[in-house]
C-alpha atoms as one frame of an Amber mdcrd trajectory, in Angstrom:
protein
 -26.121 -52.727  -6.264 -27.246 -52.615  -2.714 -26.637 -50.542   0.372 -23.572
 -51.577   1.348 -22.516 -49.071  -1.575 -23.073 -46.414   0.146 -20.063 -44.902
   1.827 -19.821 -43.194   4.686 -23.827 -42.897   5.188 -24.152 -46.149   8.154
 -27.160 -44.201   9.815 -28.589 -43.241   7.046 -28.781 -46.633   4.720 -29.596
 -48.133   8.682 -32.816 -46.082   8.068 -33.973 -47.316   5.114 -33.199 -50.841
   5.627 -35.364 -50.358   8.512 -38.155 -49.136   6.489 -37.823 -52.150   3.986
 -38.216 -54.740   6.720 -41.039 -53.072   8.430 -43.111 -52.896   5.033 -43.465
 -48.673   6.746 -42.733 -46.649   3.770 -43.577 -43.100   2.761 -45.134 -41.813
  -0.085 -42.212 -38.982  -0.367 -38.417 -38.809   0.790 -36.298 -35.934  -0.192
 -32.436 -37.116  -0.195 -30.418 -33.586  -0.205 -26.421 -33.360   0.415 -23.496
 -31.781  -1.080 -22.627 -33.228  -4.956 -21.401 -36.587  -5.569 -22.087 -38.110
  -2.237 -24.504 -41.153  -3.268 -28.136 -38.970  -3.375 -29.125 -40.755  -6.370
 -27.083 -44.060  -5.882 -29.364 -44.521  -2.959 -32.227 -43.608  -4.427 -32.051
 -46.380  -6.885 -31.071 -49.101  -4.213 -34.198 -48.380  -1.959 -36.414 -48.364
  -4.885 -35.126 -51.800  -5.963 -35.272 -52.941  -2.498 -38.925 -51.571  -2.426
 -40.065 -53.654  -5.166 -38.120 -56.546  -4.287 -40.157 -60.009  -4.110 -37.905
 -61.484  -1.526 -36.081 -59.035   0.391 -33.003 -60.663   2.874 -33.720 -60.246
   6.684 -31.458 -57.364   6.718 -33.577 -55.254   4.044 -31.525 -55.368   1.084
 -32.701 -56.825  -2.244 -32.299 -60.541  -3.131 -30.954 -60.246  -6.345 -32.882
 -63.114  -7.732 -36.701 -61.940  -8.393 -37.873 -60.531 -11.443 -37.873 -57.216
  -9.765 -34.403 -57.197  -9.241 -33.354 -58.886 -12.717 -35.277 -56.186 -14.450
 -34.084 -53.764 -12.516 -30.712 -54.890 -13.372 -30.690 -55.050 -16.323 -32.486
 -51.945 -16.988 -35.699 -53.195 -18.391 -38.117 -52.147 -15.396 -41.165 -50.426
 -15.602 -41.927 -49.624 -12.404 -38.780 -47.288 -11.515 -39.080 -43.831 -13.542
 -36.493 -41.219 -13.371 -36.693 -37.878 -14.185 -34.233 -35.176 -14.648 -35.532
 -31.794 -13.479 -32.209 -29.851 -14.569 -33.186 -30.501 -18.566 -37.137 -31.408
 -18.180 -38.365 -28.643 -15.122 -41.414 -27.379 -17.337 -45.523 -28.126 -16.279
 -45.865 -30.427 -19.110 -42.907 -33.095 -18.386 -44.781 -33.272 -14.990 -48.062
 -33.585 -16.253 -46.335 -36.297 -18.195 -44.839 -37.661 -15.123 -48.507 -37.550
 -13.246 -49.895 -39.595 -15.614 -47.860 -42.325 -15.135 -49.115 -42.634 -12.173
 -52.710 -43.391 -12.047 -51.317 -46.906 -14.113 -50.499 -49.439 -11.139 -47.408
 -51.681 -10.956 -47.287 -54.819 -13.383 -44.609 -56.431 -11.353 -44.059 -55.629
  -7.565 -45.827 -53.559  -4.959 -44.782 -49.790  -5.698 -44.445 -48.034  -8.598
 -41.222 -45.491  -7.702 -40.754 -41.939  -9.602 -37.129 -40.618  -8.979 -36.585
 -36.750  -9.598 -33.391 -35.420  -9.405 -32.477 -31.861  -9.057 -35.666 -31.224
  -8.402 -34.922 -28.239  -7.186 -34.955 -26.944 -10.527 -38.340 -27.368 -11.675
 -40.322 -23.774 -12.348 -42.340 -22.823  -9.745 -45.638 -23.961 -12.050 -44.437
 -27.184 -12.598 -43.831 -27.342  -8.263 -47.683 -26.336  -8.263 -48.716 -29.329
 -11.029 -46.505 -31.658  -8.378 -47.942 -30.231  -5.369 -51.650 -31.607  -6.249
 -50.385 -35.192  -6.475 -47.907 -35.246  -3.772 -50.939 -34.287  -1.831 -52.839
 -36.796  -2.689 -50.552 -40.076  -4.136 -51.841 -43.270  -5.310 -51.645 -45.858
  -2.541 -49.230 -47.600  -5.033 -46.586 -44.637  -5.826 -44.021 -42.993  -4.394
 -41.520 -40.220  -5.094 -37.754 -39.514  -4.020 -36.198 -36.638  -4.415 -32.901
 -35.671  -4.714 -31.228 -32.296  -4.772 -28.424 -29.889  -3.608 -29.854 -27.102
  -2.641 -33.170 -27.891  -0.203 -33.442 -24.141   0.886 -35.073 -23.692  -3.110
 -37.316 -26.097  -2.832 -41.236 -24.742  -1.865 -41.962 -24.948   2.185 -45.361
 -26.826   0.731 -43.155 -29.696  -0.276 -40.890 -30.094   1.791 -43.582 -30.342
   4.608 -45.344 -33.651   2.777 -41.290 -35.651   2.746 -39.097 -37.384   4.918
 -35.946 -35.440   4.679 -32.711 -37.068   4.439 -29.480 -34.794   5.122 -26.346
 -36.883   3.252 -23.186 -36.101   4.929 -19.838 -34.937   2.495 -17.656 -37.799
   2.827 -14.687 -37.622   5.099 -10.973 -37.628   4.209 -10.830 -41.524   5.956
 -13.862 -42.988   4.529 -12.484 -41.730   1.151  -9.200 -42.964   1.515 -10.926
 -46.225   2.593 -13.198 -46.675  -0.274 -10.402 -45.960  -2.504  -8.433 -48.890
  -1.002 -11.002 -50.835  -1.745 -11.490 -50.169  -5.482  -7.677 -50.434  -6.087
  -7.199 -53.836  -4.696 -10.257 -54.763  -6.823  -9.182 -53.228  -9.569  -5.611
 -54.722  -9.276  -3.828 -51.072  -8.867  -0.598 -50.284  -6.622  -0.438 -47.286
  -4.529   0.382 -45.322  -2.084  -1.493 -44.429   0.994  -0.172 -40.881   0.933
  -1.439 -40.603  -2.502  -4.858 -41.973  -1.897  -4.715 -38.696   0.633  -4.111
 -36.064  -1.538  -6.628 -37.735  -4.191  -9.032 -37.308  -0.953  -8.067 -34.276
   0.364  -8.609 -32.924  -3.690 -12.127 -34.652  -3.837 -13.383 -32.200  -0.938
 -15.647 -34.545  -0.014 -17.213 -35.669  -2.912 -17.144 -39.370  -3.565 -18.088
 -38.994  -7.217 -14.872 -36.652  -7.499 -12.801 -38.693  -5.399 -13.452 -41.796
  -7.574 -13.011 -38.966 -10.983  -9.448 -37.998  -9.871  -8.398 -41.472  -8.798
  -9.356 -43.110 -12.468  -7.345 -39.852 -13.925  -4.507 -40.926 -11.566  -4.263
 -44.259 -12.109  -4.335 -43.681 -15.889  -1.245 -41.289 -15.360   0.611 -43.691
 -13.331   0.130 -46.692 -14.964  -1.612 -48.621 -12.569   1.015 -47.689  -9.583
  -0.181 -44.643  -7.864   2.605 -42.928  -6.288   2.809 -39.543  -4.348   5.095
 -37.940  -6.464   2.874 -38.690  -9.769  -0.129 -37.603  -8.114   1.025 -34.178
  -7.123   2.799 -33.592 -10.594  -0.490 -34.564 -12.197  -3.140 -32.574  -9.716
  -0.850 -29.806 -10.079  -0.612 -29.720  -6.131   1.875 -28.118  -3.450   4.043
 -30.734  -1.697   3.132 -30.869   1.752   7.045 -31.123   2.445   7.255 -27.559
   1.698   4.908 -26.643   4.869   6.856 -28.606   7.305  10.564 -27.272   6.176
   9.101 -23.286   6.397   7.495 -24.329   9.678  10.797 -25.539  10.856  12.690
 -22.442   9.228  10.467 -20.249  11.059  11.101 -21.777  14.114  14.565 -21.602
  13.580  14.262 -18.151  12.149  15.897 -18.349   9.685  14.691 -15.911   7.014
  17.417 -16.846   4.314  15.906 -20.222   3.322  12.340 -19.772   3.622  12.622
 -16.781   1.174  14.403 -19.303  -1.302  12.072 -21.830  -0.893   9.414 -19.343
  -1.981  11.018 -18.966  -4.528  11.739 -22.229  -5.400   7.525 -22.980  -5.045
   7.046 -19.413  -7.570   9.156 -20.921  -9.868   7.671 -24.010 -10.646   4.292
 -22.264 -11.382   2.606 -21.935  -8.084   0.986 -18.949  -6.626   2.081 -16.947
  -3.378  -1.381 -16.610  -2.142  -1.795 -20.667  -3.056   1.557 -21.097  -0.647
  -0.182 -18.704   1.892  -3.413 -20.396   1.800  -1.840 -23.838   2.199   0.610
 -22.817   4.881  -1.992 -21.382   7.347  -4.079 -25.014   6.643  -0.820 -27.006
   7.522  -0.493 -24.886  10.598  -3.705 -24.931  11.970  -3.230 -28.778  11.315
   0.076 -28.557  13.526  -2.184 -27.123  15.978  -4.645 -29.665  16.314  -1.857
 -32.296  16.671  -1.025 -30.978  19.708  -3.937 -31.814  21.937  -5.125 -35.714
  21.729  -8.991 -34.356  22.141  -8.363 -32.165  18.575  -6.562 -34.603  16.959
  -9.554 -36.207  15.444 -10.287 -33.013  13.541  -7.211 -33.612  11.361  -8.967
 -34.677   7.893  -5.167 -36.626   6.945  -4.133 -39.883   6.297  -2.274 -41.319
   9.418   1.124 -41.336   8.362   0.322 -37.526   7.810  -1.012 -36.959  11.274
   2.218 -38.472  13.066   4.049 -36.069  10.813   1.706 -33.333  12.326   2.211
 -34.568  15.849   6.053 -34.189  15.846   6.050 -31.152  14.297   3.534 -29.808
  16.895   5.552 -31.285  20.225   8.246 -28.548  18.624   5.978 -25.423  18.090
   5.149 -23.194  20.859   0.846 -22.440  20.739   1.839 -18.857  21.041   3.594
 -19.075  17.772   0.849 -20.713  16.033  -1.628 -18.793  17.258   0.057 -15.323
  15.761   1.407 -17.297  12.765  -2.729 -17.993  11.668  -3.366 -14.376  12.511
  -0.702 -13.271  10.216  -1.609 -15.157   7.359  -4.983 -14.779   7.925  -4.112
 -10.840   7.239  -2.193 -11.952   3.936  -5.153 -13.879   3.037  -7.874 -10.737
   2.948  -5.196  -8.596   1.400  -3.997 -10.390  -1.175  -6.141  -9.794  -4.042
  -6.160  -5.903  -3.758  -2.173  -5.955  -3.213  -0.763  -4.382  -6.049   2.648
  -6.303  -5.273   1.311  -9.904  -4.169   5.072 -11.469  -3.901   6.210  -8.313
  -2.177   2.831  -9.381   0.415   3.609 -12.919   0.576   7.446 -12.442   1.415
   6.855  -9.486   3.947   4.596 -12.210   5.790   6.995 -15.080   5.889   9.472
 -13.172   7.055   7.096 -11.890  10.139   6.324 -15.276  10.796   9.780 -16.255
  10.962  10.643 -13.522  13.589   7.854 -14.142  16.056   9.944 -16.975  17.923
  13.417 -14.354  17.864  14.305 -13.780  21.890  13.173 -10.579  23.097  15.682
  -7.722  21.993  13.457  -4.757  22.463  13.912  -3.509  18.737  11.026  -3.288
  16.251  12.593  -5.798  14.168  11.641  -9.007  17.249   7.787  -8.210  16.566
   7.684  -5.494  19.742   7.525  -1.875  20.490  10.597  -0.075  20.553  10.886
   1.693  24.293   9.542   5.143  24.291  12.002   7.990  24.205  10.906   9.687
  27.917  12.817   6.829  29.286  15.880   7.570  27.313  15.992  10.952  28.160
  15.292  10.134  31.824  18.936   9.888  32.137  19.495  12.435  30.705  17.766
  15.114  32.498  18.594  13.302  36.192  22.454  13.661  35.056  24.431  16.928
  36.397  25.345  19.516  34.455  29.036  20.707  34.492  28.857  24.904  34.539
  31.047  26.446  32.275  33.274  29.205  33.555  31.221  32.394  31.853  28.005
  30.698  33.788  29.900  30.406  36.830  31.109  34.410  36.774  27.307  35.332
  36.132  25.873  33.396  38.719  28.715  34.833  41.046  27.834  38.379  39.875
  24.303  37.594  40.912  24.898  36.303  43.965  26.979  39.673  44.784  23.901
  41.980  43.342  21.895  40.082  45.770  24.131  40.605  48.827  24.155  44.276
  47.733  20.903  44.802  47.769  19.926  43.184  51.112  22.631  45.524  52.995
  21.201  48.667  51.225  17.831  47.411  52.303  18.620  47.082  56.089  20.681
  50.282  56.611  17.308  51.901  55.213  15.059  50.708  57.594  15.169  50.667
  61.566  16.939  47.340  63.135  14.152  47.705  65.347  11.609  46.590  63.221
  11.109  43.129  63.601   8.257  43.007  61.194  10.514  44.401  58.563  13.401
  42.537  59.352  11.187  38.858  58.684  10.215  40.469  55.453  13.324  41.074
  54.208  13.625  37.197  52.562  10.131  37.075  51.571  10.800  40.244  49.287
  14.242  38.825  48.486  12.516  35.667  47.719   9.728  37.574  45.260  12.480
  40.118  43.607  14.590  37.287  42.779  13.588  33.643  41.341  14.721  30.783
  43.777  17.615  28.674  42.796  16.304  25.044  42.096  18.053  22.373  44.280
  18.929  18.710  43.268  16.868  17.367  40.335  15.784  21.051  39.882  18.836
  22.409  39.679  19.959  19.968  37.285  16.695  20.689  35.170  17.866  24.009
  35.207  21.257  23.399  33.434  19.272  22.323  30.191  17.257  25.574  30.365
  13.362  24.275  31.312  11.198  21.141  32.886   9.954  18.414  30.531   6.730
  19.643  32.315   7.127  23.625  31.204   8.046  22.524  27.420   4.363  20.480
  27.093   2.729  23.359  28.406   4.207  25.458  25.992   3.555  23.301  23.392
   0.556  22.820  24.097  -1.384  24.975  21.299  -3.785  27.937  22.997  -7.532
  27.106  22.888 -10.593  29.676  22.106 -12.601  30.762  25.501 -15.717  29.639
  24.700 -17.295  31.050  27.623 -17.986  34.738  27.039 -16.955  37.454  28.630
 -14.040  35.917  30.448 -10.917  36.578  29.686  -6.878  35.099  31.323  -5.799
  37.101  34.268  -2.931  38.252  32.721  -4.603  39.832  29.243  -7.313  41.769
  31.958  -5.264  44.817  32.042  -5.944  47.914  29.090  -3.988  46.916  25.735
  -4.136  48.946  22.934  -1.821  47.562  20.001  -2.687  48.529  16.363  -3.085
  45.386  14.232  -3.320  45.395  10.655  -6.227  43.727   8.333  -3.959  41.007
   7.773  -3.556  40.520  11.650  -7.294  40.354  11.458  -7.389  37.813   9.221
  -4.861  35.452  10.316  -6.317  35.657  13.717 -10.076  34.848  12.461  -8.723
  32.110  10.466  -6.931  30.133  13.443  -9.714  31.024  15.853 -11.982  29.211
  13.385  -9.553  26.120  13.584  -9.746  26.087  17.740 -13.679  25.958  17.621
 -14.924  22.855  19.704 -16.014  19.990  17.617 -19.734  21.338  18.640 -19.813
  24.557  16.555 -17.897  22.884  13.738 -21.132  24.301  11.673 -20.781  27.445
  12.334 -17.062  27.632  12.010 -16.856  26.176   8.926 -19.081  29.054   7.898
 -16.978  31.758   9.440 -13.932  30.284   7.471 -15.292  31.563   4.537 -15.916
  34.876   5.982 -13.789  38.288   5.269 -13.664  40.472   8.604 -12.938  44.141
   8.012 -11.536  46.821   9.972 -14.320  49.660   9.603 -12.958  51.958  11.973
 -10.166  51.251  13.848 -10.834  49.223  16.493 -14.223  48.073  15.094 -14.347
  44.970  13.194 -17.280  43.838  10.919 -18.204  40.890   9.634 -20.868  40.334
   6.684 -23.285  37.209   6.526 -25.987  36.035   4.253 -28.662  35.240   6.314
 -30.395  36.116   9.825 -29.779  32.346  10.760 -26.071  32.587  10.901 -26.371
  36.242  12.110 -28.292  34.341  15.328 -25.911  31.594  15.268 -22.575  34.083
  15.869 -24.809  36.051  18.120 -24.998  33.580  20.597 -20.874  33.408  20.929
 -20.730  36.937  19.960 -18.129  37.680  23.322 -16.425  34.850  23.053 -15.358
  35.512  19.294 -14.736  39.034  20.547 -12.328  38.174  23.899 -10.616  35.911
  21.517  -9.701  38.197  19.039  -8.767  40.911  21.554  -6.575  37.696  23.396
  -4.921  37.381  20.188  -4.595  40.452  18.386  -3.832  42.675  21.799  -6.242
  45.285  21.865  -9.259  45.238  24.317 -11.182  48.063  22.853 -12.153  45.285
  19.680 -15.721  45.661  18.753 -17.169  43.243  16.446 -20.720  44.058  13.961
 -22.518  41.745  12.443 -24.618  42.576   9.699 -26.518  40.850   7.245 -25.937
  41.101   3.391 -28.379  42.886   1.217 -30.442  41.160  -1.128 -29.783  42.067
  -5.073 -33.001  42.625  -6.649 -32.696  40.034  -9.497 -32.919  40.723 -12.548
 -36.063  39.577 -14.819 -36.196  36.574 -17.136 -37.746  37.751 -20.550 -39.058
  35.731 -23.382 -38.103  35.978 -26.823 -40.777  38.126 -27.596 -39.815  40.702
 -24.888 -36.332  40.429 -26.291 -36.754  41.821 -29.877 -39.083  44.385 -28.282
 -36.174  45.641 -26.295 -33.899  45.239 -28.971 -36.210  47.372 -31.057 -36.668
  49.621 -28.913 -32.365  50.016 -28.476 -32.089  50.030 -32.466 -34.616  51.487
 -35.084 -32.618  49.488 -37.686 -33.691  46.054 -36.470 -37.626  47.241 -36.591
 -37.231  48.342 -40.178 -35.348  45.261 -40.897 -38.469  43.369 -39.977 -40.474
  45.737 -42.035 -38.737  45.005 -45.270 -37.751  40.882 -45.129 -41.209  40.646
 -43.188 -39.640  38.837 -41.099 -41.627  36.809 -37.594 -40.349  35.879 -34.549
 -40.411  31.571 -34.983
């Protein structure tokens, strides 16, 4: 066992060969990392290398001293190991302390190796804290654990911290080369891959699944076997939907979902997978990002081809797209519905640009289709044609009656003659007027009569037009409609108060005079304040200026008292005889 072990940790094990060689060594090292990268591994080969009697010149143990033969053969008394996931209590490290006040029999340092230390109980971190202050010149500790955010600030301040890195997909792959040509096992470099790419950087894993492989296959590893046994999704099923999206081609990609459901995967596995492959495709299409890919190399030329074929525009929206399936797939109620709506997006986003909702973009607004519509002429029918000729006559008729009236003299008179033609009688439109005219009104008019009337909130004014005297009945129904859709035009400001009025019953006391009831002098005060603009809208609406409104505030029901039992029978007593003399006889006592 020595350092060279270690995989994919060069600056790291650099460190502590350093240390070894200098003699410089620290009472306390904390080794933390993800799982199954080598924490403990390495832990054991520095504190053999510590005690080592002959160490080489590049700080690794010789192998040859009685250190390292009892270490070997695990018969050494100076390397203790504790596990703090199964023995975190204050009296396996009061154990533990005692061990070291006894110095080394053989070698220079007696070494105390807790793992998961992280889990010890906050009293037993307090028994350690009082040594690790204060260590024997002959002792020292390393630590290993997963989670270093757990472990107490008062700790971690008395170690030298060492961060393991999670292995990568190449050192993996590498390592696992190595232990099938020494083991004597065929395989595949694409299956070494997946075995990595399954391990998520955990050597410990990676080493796991690639005995479990091996078994399966017999000693020849192959692709095929691997993904059958790791239950995992062919990558070939990534690049054919990437290449039937490009080619949009909707038919097969929906059959070769099907084809994946069928065999037992899930959509949202497909999804998941997909949007990895792609942003892999991505990456393979700058050489600066192409070092990100975590793939064997026969895998990233794969990538690379693929990506010299998809535009970055359609990658970019593909991600976003499945990135949407991704959040709502778990609270979809139809998941395959999900998953199949998606691929079939992703397979339109290359379609050329038809202008139709179904190529990914907005359909064109309908002003511009009526555009031509409005600009075209209007053919006049016959019937319209006699009417406008009768009007035209009218006109004519009317202007010669008007001049044999008045003196030719006049000049004044005669230059008012059009204007007063011109007010009696609307203008006839010309060009794009006139042909706005054949439908019946402007695009302009129809919005502004669509447009739906707004309260006045500013009181005491009123339109020009509703100024002069009106004086139309209206019934308590009118009333009430009216209130109601004045209380639905309020400004978002007095939504308060209009919510209030909703529930509100106007009356008609005497005709014209409205009045309204409230419960309180708050809201009273409140409707005060837009007393005339409630008013000018309702005589707006309802056609009738001489509208008055009251507001009054409800009376208050004197309420009526709570008695006590007691005060109950003595009413009751009082309202029958017979109940008093029923007492009397049963002696009978209120409980």
């Amino acid at each position: 066992m020595a350092f060279d072990m270690v995989v994919g940790q060069n600056a790291l094990t650099t460190t502590l060969k350093n240390a070894v060689k200098s003699g410089k060594l620290a009472h306390a090292y904390l080794f933390c990392g993800p799982r199954g990268v080598g924490k403990t591994t390495c832990a054991r080969i520095f504190a053999k290398a510590i005690n080592c009697q002959n160490p080489t010149s590049d700080g690794e143990a010789c192998n040859e001293c009685e250190s390292c033969q009892s270490f070997n053969e695990q018969r050494s008394l100076n390397i203790f190991e504790l596990d703090a996931a199964s023995n975190n209590s204050v009296e396996h490290i009061k154990t533990l302390m005692e061990q070291t006040r006894i110095p080394p029999q053989i070698g220079k340092y007696k070494v105390f190796i807790i793992d998961e230390v992280h889990m010890l109980s906050t009293a037993a971190f307090n028994a350690f804290l009082k040594t690790l202050e204060e260590p024997p010149a002959h002792v020292i500790f390393i630590l290993a654990t997963t989670e270093k955010h757990k472990i107490l600030p008062t700790i971690l301040s008395r170690c030298q911290i060492y961060d393991f890195e999670r292995m990568t997909v190449r050192n993996t792959i590498g390592h696992l080369k190595h232990v099938a040509e020494k083991e004597g096992i065929q395989y595949e470099e694409a299956a070494l891959a997946v075995i990595a790419e399954k391990a998520d950087g955990g050597m410990r894993d990676a080493l796991s699944i690639f005995d479990q492989a091996a078994s399966f296959c017999q000693g020849n590893i192959t692709y095929q076997k691997v993904i059958e046994d790791l239950n995992v999704l062919d990558a070939e099923y990534y690049f054919r939907l990437v290449d039937y999206s490009l080619a949009n081609n909707v038919t097969e990609a929906m059959v070769l979902l099907n084809d994946v459901v069928n065999k037992g995967f899930d959509g949202g596995l497909l999804i998941q997978g997909l949007a990895r492959h792609v942003r892999n495709v991505l990456m393979a299409k700058d050489p600066q990002t192409l070092p990100l890919l975590e793939v064997s190399e026969q895998l990233a030329a794969r990538y690379q081809e693929q990506a010299k074929k998809c535009p970055t525009q359609f990658l970019y929206r593909a991600l976003q797209k499945m990135n949407q399936c991704d959040l709502s797939y778990r609270q979809s109620s139809n998941k395959r519905l999900l998953v199949e709506l998606t691929l079939i997006e992703i397979a339109q986003l290359t379609q050329p640009e038809e202008g139709t909702p179904a190529s990914g973009r907005k359909p064109r607004r309908l002003k511009s289709l009526f555009k031509k519509l409005v600009q075209q002429p209007q053919p006049k029918t016959a019937a319209q044609q006699v009417a406008a000729a009768k009007v035209d006559a009218t006109q004519q008729e009317r202007q010669e009656a008007r001049s044999k009236a008045e003196p030719e003299t006049n000049a004044s008179t005669a230059t008012k003659t059009p204007s007063l033609q011109t007010a009696s009688t609307p203008p006839q439109p010309t060009g794009q007027k006139l042909r706005l005219s054949g439908i019946g009104m402007s695009w302009k008019n129809l919005k502004e009569q669509s447009k739906p009337s707004k309260m006045n909130i500013l009181p005491g004014t009123l339109p020009s037009a509703q100024k002069k005297e009106e004086r139309e009945e209206f019934t308590q129904q009118d009333l009430e409609f009216q209130w109601m859709s004045m209380c639905n035009r309020m400004p978002q400001h007095l939504v308060g108060i209009a919510t209030r009025m909703k529930n509100m019953n106007p009356t008609i006391t005497t005709f014209p005079e409205v009045e309204v009831e409230v419960s309180n002098d708050i809201i009273r005060n409140e409707m005060e304040n837009i007393r005339g603009s409630i008013v000018n809208t309702l005589k707006l609406h309802l056609h009738n200026t001489d509208i008055s409104l009251i507001i009054r505030v409800s009376e208050q029901k004197e309420q009526a008292k709570i008695l006590s039992r007691k005060e109950q029978l003595e009413v009751m007593e009082q309202e029958n005889s017979a109940i008093m003399r029923l007492c009397e006889v049963f002696d009978l006592q209120l409980a």
